[in-house]
One Martini backbone bead per residue (centre of mass of N, CA, C, O) as a GRO file, in nm:
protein
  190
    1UNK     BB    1   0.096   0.041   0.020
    2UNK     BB    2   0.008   0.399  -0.093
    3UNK     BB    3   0.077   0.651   0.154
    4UNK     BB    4   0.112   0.935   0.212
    5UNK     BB    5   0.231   1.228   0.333
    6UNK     BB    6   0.015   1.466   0.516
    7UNK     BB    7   0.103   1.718   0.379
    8UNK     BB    8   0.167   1.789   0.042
    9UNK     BB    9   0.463   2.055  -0.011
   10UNK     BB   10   0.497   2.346  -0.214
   11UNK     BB   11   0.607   2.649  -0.239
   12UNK     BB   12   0.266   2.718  -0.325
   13UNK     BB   13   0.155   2.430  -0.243
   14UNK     BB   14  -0.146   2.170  -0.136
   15UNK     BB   15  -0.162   1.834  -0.103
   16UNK     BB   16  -0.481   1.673  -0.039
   17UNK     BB   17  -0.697   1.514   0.016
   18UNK     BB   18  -1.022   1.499  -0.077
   19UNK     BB   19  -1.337   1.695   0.061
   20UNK     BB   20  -1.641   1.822   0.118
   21UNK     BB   21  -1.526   2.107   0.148
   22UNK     BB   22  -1.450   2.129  -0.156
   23UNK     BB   23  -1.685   2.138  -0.344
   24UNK     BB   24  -1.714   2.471  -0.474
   25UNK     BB   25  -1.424   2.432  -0.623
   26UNK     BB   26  -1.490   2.193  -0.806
   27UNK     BB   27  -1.716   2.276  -0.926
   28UNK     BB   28  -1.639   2.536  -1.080
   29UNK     BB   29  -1.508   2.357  -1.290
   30UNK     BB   30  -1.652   2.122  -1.374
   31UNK     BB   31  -1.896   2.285  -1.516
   32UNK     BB   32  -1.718   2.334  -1.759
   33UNK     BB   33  -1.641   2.303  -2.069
   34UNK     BB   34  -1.328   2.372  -2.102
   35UNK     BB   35  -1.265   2.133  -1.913
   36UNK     BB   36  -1.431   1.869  -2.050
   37UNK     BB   37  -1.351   1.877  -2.377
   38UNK     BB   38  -1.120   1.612  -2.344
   39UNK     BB   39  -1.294   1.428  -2.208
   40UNK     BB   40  -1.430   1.135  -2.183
   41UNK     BB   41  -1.798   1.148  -2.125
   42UNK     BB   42  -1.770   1.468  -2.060
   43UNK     BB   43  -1.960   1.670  -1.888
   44UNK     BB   44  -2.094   1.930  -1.737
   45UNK     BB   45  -2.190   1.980  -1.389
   46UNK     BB   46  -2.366   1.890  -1.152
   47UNK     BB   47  -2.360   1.955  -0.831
   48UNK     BB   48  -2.450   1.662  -0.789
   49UNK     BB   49  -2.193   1.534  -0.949
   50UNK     BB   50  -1.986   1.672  -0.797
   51UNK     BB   51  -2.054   1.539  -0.517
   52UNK     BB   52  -1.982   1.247  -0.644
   53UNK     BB   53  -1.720   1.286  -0.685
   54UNK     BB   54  -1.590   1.394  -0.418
   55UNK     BB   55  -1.674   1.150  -0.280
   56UNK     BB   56  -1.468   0.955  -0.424
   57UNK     BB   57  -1.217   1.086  -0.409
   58UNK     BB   58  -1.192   1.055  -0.094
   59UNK     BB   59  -1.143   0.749  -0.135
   60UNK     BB   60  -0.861   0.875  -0.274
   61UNK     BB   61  -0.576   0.832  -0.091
   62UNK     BB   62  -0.468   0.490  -0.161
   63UNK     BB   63  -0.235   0.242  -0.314
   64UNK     BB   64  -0.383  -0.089  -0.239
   65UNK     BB   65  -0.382  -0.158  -0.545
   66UNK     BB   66  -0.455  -0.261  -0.865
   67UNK     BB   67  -0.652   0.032  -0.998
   68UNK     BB   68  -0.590   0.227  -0.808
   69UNK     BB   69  -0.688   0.582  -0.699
   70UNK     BB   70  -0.484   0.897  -0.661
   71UNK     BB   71  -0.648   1.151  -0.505
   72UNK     BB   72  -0.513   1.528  -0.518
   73UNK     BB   73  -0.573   1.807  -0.396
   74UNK     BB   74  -0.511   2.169  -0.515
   75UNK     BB   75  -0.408   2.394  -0.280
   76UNK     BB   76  -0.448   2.704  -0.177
   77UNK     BB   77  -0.539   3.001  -0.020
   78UNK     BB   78  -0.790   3.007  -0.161
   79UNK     BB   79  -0.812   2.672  -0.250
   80UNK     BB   80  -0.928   2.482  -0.503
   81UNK     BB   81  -0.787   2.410  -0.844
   82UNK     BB   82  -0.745   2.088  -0.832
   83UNK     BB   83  -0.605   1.807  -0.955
   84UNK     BB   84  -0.400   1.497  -0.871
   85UNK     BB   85  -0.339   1.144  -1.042
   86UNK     BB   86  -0.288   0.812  -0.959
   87UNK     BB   87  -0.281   0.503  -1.168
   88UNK     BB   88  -0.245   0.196  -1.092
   89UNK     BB   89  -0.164  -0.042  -1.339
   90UNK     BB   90   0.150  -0.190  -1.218
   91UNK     BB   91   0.271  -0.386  -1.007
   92UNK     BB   92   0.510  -0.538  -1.132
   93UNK     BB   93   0.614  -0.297  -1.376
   94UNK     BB   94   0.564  -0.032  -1.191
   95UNK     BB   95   0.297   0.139  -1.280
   96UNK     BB   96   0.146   0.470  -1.386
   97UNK     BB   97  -0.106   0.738  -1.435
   98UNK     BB   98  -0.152   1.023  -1.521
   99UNK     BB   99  -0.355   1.287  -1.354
  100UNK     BB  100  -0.519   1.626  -1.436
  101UNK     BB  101  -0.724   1.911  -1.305
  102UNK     BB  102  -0.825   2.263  -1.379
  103UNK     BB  103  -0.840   2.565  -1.332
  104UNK     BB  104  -0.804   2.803  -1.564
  105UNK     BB  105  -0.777   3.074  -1.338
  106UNK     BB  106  -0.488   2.905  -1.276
  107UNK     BB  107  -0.337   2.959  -1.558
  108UNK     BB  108   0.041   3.039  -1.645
  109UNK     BB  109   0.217   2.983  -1.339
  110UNK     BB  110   0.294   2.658  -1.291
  111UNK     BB  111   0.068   2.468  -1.087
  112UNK     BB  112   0.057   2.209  -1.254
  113UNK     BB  113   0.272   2.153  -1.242
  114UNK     BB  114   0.428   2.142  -0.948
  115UNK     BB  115   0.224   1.908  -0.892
  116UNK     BB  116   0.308   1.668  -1.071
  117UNK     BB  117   0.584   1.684  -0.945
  118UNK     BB  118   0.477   1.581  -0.645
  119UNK     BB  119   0.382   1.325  -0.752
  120UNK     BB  120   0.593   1.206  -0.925
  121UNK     BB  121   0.809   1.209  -0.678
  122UNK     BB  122   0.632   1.006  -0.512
  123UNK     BB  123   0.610   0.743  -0.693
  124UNK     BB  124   0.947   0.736  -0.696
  125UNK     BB  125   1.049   0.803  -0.402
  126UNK     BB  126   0.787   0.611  -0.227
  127UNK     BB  127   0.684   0.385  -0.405
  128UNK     BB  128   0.816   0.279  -0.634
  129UNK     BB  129   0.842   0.332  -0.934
  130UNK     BB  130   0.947   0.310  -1.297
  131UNK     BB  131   0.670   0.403  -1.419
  132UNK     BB  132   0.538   0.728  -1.583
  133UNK     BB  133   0.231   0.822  -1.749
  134UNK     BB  134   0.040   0.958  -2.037
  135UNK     BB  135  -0.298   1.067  -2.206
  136UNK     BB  136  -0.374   1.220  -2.460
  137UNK     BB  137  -0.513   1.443  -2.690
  138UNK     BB  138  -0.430   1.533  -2.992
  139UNK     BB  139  -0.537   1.830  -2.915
  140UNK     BB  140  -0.445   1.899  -2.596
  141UNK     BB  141  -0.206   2.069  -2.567
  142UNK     BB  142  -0.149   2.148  -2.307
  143UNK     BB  143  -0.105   1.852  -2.184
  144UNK     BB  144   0.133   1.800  -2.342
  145UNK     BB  145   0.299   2.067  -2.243
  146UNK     BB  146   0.319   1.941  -1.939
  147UNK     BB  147   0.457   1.667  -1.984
  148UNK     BB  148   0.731   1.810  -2.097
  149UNK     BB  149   0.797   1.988  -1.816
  150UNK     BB  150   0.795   1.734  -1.676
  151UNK     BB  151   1.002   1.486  -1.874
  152UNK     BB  152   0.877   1.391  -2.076
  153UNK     BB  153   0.812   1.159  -2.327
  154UNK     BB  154   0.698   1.072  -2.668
  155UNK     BB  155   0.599   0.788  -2.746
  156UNK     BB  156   0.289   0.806  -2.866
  157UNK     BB  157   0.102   0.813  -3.189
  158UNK     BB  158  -0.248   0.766  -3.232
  159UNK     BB  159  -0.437   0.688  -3.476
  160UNK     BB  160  -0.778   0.680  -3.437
  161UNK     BB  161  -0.790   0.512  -3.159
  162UNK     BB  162  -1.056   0.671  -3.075
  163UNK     BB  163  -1.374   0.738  -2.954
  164UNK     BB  164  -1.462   1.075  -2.968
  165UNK     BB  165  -1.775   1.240  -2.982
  166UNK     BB  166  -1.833   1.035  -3.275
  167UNK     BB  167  -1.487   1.044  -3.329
  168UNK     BB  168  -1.212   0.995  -3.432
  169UNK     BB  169  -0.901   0.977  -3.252
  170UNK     BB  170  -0.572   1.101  -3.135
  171UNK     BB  171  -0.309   0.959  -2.892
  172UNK     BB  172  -0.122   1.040  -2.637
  173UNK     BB  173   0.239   0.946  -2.507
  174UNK     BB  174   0.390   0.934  -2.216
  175UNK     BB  175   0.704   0.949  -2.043
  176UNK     BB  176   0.895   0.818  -1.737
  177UNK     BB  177   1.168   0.717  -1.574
  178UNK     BB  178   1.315   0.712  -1.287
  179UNK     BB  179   1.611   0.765  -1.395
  180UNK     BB  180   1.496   1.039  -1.520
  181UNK     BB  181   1.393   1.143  -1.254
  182UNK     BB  182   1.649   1.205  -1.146
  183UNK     BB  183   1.887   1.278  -1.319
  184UNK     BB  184   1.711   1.563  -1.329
  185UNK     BB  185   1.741   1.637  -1.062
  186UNK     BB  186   2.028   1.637  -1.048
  187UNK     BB  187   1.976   1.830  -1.349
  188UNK     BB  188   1.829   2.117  -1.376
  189UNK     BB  189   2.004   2.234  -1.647
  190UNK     BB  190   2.102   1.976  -1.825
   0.00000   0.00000   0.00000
């Protein structure tokens, strides 16, 4: 089982668990048709779907079998801005897929790295992962540009990989091994 040590703090920010006292918080975004536009399935929501999605998240606190997503709410001093989530794919393989959603209102500082940074790096410094991958739509340049930012390499580019919203779509994939994110940290001008 990994459950981190809570709250995990960055310069600027606080990742822990979502609490039901973020509700108004996620709705702001979840709400959001410009959040949910590269979601597979996913529409702006009611506050009442917001509502059971935080009460979900609420119970992804620690990843204790393989399957299980571990979501940390990301919060500054104003409140809750987005989250961040580890998905254990593969016990043996030690691998994780990341994913991340914010409120775009708080887009543009830098505080998407910052978190997917503290989350990559607990992933691989405390839980001993192996590979850390994510994969977005074929057009979600922001999404891509983050995994970059992140020392992420583009691993595949899907073409027409599957169905969404109607209509067949292409799919990137990014990842990172354990020893090119430490690499990374320990040289990270170069």
């Amino acid at each position: 089982m990994f459950r981190p040590t809570y709250p995990i703090r960055t310069a600027r920010l606080t990742l822990r668990p979502v609490t039901l006292d973020d509700l108004d918080d996620v709705y702001a975004y979840q709400r959001r048709p410009d959040v949910v536009r590269w979601m597979l399935g996913a529409e702006p929501r009611t506050r009442e779907q917001s509502r059971a999605s935080v009460l979900a998240m609420a119970g992804e606190d620690a990843l204790r079998a393989e399957g299980d997503c571990l979501t940390l709410a990301v919060a500054t001093d104003g409140g809750v801005i987005g989250t961040v989530e580890l998905v254990w794919r593969s016990r043996r393989d030690r691998t994780a897929e990341l994913g991340y959603v914010f409120h775009p209102d708080h887009g543009g500082r830098g505080l998407a790295t910052e978190a997917a940074t503290a989350l990559v790096d607990c992933g691989f410094n405390e839980f001993g992962l192996h590979r850390i991958y994510a994969q977005c739509h074929g057009r979600n340049e922001a999404s891509a540009r983050l995994t970059i930012r992140l020392g992420m390499r583009q691993e595949a580019h899907h073409v027409d990989s599957y169905l969404f919203r109607g209509e067949w779509a292409d799919r990137l994939v990014f990842a990172v091994l354990a020893r090119e994110w430490r690499s990374r940290a320990a040289n990270p001008g170069g």
